[in-house]
XYZ file of C-alpha atoms in Angstrom:
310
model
C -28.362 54.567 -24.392
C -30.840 51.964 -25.346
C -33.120 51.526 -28.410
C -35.627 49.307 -28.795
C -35.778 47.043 -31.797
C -37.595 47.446 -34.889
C -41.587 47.717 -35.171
C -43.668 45.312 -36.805
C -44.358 47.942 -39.534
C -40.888 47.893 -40.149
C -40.369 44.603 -39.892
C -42.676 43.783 -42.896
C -40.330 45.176 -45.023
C -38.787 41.618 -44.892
C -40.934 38.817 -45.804
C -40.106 35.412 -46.707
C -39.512 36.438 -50.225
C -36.851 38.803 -48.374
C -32.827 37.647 -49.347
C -32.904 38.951 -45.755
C -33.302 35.279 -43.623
C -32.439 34.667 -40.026
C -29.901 32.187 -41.868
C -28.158 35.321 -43.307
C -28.047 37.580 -40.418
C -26.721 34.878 -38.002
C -24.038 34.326 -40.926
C -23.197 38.194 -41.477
C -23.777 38.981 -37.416
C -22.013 35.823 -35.644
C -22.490 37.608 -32.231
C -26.923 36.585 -32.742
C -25.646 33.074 -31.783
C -24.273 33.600 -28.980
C -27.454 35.545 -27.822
C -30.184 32.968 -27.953
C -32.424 35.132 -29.963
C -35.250 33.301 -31.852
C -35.717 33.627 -35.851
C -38.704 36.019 -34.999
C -36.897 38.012 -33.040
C -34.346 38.609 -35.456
C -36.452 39.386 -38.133
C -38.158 41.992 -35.757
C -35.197 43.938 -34.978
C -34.158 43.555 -39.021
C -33.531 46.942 -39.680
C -31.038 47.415 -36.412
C -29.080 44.178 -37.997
C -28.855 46.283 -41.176
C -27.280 48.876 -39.602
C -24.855 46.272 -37.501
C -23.640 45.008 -41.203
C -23.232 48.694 -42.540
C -21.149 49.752 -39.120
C -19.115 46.299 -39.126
C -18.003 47.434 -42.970
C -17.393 50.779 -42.167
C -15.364 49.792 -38.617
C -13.550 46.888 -40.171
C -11.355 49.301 -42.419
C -10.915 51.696 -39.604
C -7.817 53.884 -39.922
C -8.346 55.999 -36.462
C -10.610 58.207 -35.268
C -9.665 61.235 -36.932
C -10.917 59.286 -40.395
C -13.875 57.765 -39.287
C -16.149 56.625 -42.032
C -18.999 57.571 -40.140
C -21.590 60.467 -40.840
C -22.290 63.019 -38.311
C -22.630 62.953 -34.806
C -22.181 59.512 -35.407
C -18.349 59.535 -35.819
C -16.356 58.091 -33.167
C -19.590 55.991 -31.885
C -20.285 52.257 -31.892
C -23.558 50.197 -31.387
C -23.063 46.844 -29.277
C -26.376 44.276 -29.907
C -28.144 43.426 -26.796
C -31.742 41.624 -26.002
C -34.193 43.902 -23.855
C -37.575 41.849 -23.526
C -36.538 39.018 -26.271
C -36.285 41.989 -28.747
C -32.778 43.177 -30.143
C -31.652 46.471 -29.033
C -28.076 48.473 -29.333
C -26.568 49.802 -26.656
C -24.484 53.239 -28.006
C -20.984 54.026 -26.510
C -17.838 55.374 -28.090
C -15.345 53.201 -29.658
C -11.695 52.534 -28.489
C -10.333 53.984 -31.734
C -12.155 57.877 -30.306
C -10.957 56.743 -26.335
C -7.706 56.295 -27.734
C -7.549 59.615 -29.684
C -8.919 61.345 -26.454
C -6.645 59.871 -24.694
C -3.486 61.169 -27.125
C -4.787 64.791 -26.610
C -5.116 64.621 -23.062
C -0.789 63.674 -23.480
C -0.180 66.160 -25.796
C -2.141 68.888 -23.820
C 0.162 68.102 -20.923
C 3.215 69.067 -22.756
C 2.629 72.785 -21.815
C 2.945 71.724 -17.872
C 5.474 69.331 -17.893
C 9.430 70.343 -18.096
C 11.101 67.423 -19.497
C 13.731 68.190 -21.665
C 14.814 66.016 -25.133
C 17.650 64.939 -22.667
C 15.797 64.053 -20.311
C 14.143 61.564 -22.425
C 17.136 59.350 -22.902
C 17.306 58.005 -18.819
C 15.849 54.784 -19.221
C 15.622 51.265 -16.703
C 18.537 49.658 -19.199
C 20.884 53.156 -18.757
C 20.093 53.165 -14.569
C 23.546 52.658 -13.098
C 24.168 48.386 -12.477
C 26.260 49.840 -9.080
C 22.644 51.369 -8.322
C 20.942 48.432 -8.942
C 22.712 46.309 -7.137
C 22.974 47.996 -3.991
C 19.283 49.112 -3.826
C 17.098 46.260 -5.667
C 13.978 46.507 -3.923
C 13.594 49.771 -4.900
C 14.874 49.173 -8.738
C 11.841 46.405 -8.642
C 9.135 49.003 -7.369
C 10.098 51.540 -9.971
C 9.719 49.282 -12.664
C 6.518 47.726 -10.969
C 4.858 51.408 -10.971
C 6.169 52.087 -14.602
C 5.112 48.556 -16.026
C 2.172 48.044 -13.600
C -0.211 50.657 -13.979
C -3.120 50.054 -15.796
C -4.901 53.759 -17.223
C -7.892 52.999 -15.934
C -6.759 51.576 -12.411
C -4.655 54.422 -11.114
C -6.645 55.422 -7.963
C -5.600 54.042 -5.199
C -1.712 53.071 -6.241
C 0.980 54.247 -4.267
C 3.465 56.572 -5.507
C 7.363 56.464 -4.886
C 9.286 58.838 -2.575
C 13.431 58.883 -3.593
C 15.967 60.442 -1.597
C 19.850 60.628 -1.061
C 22.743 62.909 -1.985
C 23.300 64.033 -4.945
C 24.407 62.711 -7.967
C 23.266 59.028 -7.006
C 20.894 58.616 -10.043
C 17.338 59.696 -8.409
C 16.269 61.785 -11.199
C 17.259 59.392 -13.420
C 15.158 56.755 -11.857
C 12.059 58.976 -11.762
C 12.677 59.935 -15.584
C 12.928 56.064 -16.182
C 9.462 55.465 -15.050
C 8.058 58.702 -16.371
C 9.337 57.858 -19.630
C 8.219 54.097 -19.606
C 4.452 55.396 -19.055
C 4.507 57.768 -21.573
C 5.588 54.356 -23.776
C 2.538 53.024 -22.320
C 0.381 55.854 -23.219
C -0.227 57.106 -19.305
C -1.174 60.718 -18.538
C 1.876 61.752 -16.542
C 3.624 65.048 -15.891
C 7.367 65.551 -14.900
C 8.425 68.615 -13.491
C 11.217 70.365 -11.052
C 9.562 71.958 -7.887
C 11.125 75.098 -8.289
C 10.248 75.506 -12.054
C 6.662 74.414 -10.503
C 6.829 77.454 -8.269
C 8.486 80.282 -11.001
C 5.970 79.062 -13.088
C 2.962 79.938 -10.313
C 5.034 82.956 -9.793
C 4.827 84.380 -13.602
C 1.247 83.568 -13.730
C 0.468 85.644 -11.081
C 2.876 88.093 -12.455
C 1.281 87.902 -16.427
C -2.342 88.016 -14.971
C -2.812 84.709 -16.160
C -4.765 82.006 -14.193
C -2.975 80.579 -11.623
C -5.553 78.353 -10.477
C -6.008 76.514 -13.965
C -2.012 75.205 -13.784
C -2.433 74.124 -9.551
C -5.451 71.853 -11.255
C -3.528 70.155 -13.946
C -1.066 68.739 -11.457
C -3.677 67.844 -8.620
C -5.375 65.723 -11.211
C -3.318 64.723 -13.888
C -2.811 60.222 -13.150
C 0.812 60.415 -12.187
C 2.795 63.713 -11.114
C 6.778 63.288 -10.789
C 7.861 66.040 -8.569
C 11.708 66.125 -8.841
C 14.255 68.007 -6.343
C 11.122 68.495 -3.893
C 11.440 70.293 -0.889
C 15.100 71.685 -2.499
C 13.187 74.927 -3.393
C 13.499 78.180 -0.872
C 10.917 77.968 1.710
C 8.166 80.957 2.038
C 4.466 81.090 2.803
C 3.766 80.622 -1.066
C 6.457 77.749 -1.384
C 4.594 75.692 1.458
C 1.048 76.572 0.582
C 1.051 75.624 -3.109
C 2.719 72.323 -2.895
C 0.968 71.373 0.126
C -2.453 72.172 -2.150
C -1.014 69.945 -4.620
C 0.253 67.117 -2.334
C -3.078 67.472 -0.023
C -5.232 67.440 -3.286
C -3.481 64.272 -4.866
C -3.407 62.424 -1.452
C -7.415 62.865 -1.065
C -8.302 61.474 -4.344
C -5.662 58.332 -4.417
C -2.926 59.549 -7.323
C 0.185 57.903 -7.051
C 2.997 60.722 -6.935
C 6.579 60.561 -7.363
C 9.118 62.802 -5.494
C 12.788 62.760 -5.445
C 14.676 64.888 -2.940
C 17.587 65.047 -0.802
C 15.782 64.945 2.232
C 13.744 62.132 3.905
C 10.344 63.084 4.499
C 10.613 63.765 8.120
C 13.416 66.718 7.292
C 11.257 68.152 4.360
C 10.862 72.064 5.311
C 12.136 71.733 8.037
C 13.876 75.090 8.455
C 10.608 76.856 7.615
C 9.057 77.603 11.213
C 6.336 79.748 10.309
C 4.382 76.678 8.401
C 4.974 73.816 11.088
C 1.358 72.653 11.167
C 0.969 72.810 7.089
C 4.467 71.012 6.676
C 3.687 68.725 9.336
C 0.599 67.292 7.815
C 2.174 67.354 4.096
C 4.827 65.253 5.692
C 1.830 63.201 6.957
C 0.338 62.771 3.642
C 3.543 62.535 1.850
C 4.392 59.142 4.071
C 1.214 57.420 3.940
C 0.913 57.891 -0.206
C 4.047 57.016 -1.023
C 6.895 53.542 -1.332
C 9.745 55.199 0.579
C 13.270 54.582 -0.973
C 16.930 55.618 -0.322
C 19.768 55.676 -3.055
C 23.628 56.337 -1.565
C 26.872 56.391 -2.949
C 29.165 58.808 -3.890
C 28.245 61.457 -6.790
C 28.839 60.156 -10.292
C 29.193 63.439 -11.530
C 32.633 63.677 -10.055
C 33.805 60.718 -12.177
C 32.744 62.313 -15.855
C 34.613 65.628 -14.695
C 36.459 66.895 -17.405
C 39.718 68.437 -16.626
C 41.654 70.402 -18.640
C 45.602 70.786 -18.198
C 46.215 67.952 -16.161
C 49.788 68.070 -14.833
């Protein structure tokens, strides 16, 4: 929103005799320099400079948005000077302090649709297996890539990761380092196990509650880590739900992250009844996402714990 600078009425107020001088509001407002704005002009557009001073005070002490030092419906807003027809005008948008508290509540309003446990926090890119590392490193590099890479405001558009292999070869742990890394960075992201995905569809259907609210949250929400896909049993509702999801996030260019045991092709595979559906989520799945493979043997078998050995 634009407002035009102060009128000559107002601009009265501040004759010669005025302490007010272009001198002082070039030295108090450094930006009028840099705008090639004449001393008449600035004495015109006075009272907006007076107002420039008060908000640089009151945002040069800022402590957040949640104590703003502003009044009213102007909390969490800041004028920029600008020049429309050689007068000074503001231009009104909110400040990075209220994006950034936005921003935290979108997160923390998340937390009630993603299942990541306090375990689960603690996989990490230093803790991913060096054996793992070594033997797949172009897919160790697009991991980190994704989780370093992604700017909050340039999501759209960026390819997400599909991992598969056996068991036990560290793909969760990959997926949790990336998920983990962006919520570092501050990144909208949701983690979650496709089954839990489906129980949790399942009870809201069940409770009476909206189902249609939770399917939302993932199709939109920047990056969705869907882990042990396709691992889930297969029915109609199985297959319809995550192909809404997966058709949804494919459509509007979110980057998605899957682990599974199966390549894509074999996804569902065993459910006849859907082929056209899980055909063209296989489609999707392919063309949205970096395709990786992890092998080896299952490193769960080496922290067994046996009791009685002979």
């Amino acid at each position: 929103m634009e407002h035009i600078g102060s009128t000559l009425a107002g601009a009265r107020k501040f004759n010669s005799r005025s302490s007010y001088t272009p001198d002082y509001f070039r030295q108090q407002v450094p930006l009028l320099n840099s705008l090639g704005i004449s001393d008449e002009g600035i004495m015109r557009g006075a009272i907006l400079l007076l107002d420039q001073i008060k908000q640089n005070q009151v945002c040069g002490t800022c402590q957040g948005y949640e104590n703003c030092g502003k009044e009213g419906d102007a909390k969490g807003l800041y004028d920029y000077l600008d020049i429309y027809n050689e007068q000074l005008t503001v231009r009104t948008t909110h400040c990075n302090q209220y994006l950034n508290f936005i921003q935290r509540r979108e997160i923390e309003s998340l937390n009630e649709f993603a299942l990541k446990t306090e375990e689960d926090k603690s996989y990490r890119f230093d803790n991913f297996p060096e054996e793992q590392k070594r033997k797949s490193p172009e897919l160790y590099a697009a991991a980190k890539e994704l989780a370093d890479g992604l700017s909050p405001h340039h999501v759209v558009g960026t390819k997400g990761l599909y991992i598969f292999g056996p068991v036990g070869v560290g793909k969760t742990h990959l997926m949790l380092a990336i998920c983990n890394r962006l919520d570092e960075r501050n990144i909208p992201n949701i983690f979650v196990r496709a089954d839990m995905v489906l129980d949790k569809l399942r009870t809201a259907v069940a409770t009476g509650r909206d189902m249609e609210s939770i399917i939302d949250k993932y199709c939109t929400v920047p990056v969705l880590a869907i882990d042990e896909f396709a691992q889930e049993r297969a029915n109609d509702f199985t297959v319809d739900k995550m192909f809404r999801i997966i058709n949804a996030r494919f459509s509007n260019g979110l980057p998605t992250l899957f682990t599974s045991n199966y390549e894509p092709p074999a996804v569902y595979k065993t459910f006849q009844d859907a082929t056209k559906t899980v055909d063209a989520m296989i489609s999707r799945i392919i063309q949205m996402s970096r395709i990786g493979r992890l092998t080896g043997a299952d490193h769960r078998w080496s922290q067994m714990d046996i009791l009685d050995r002979p």
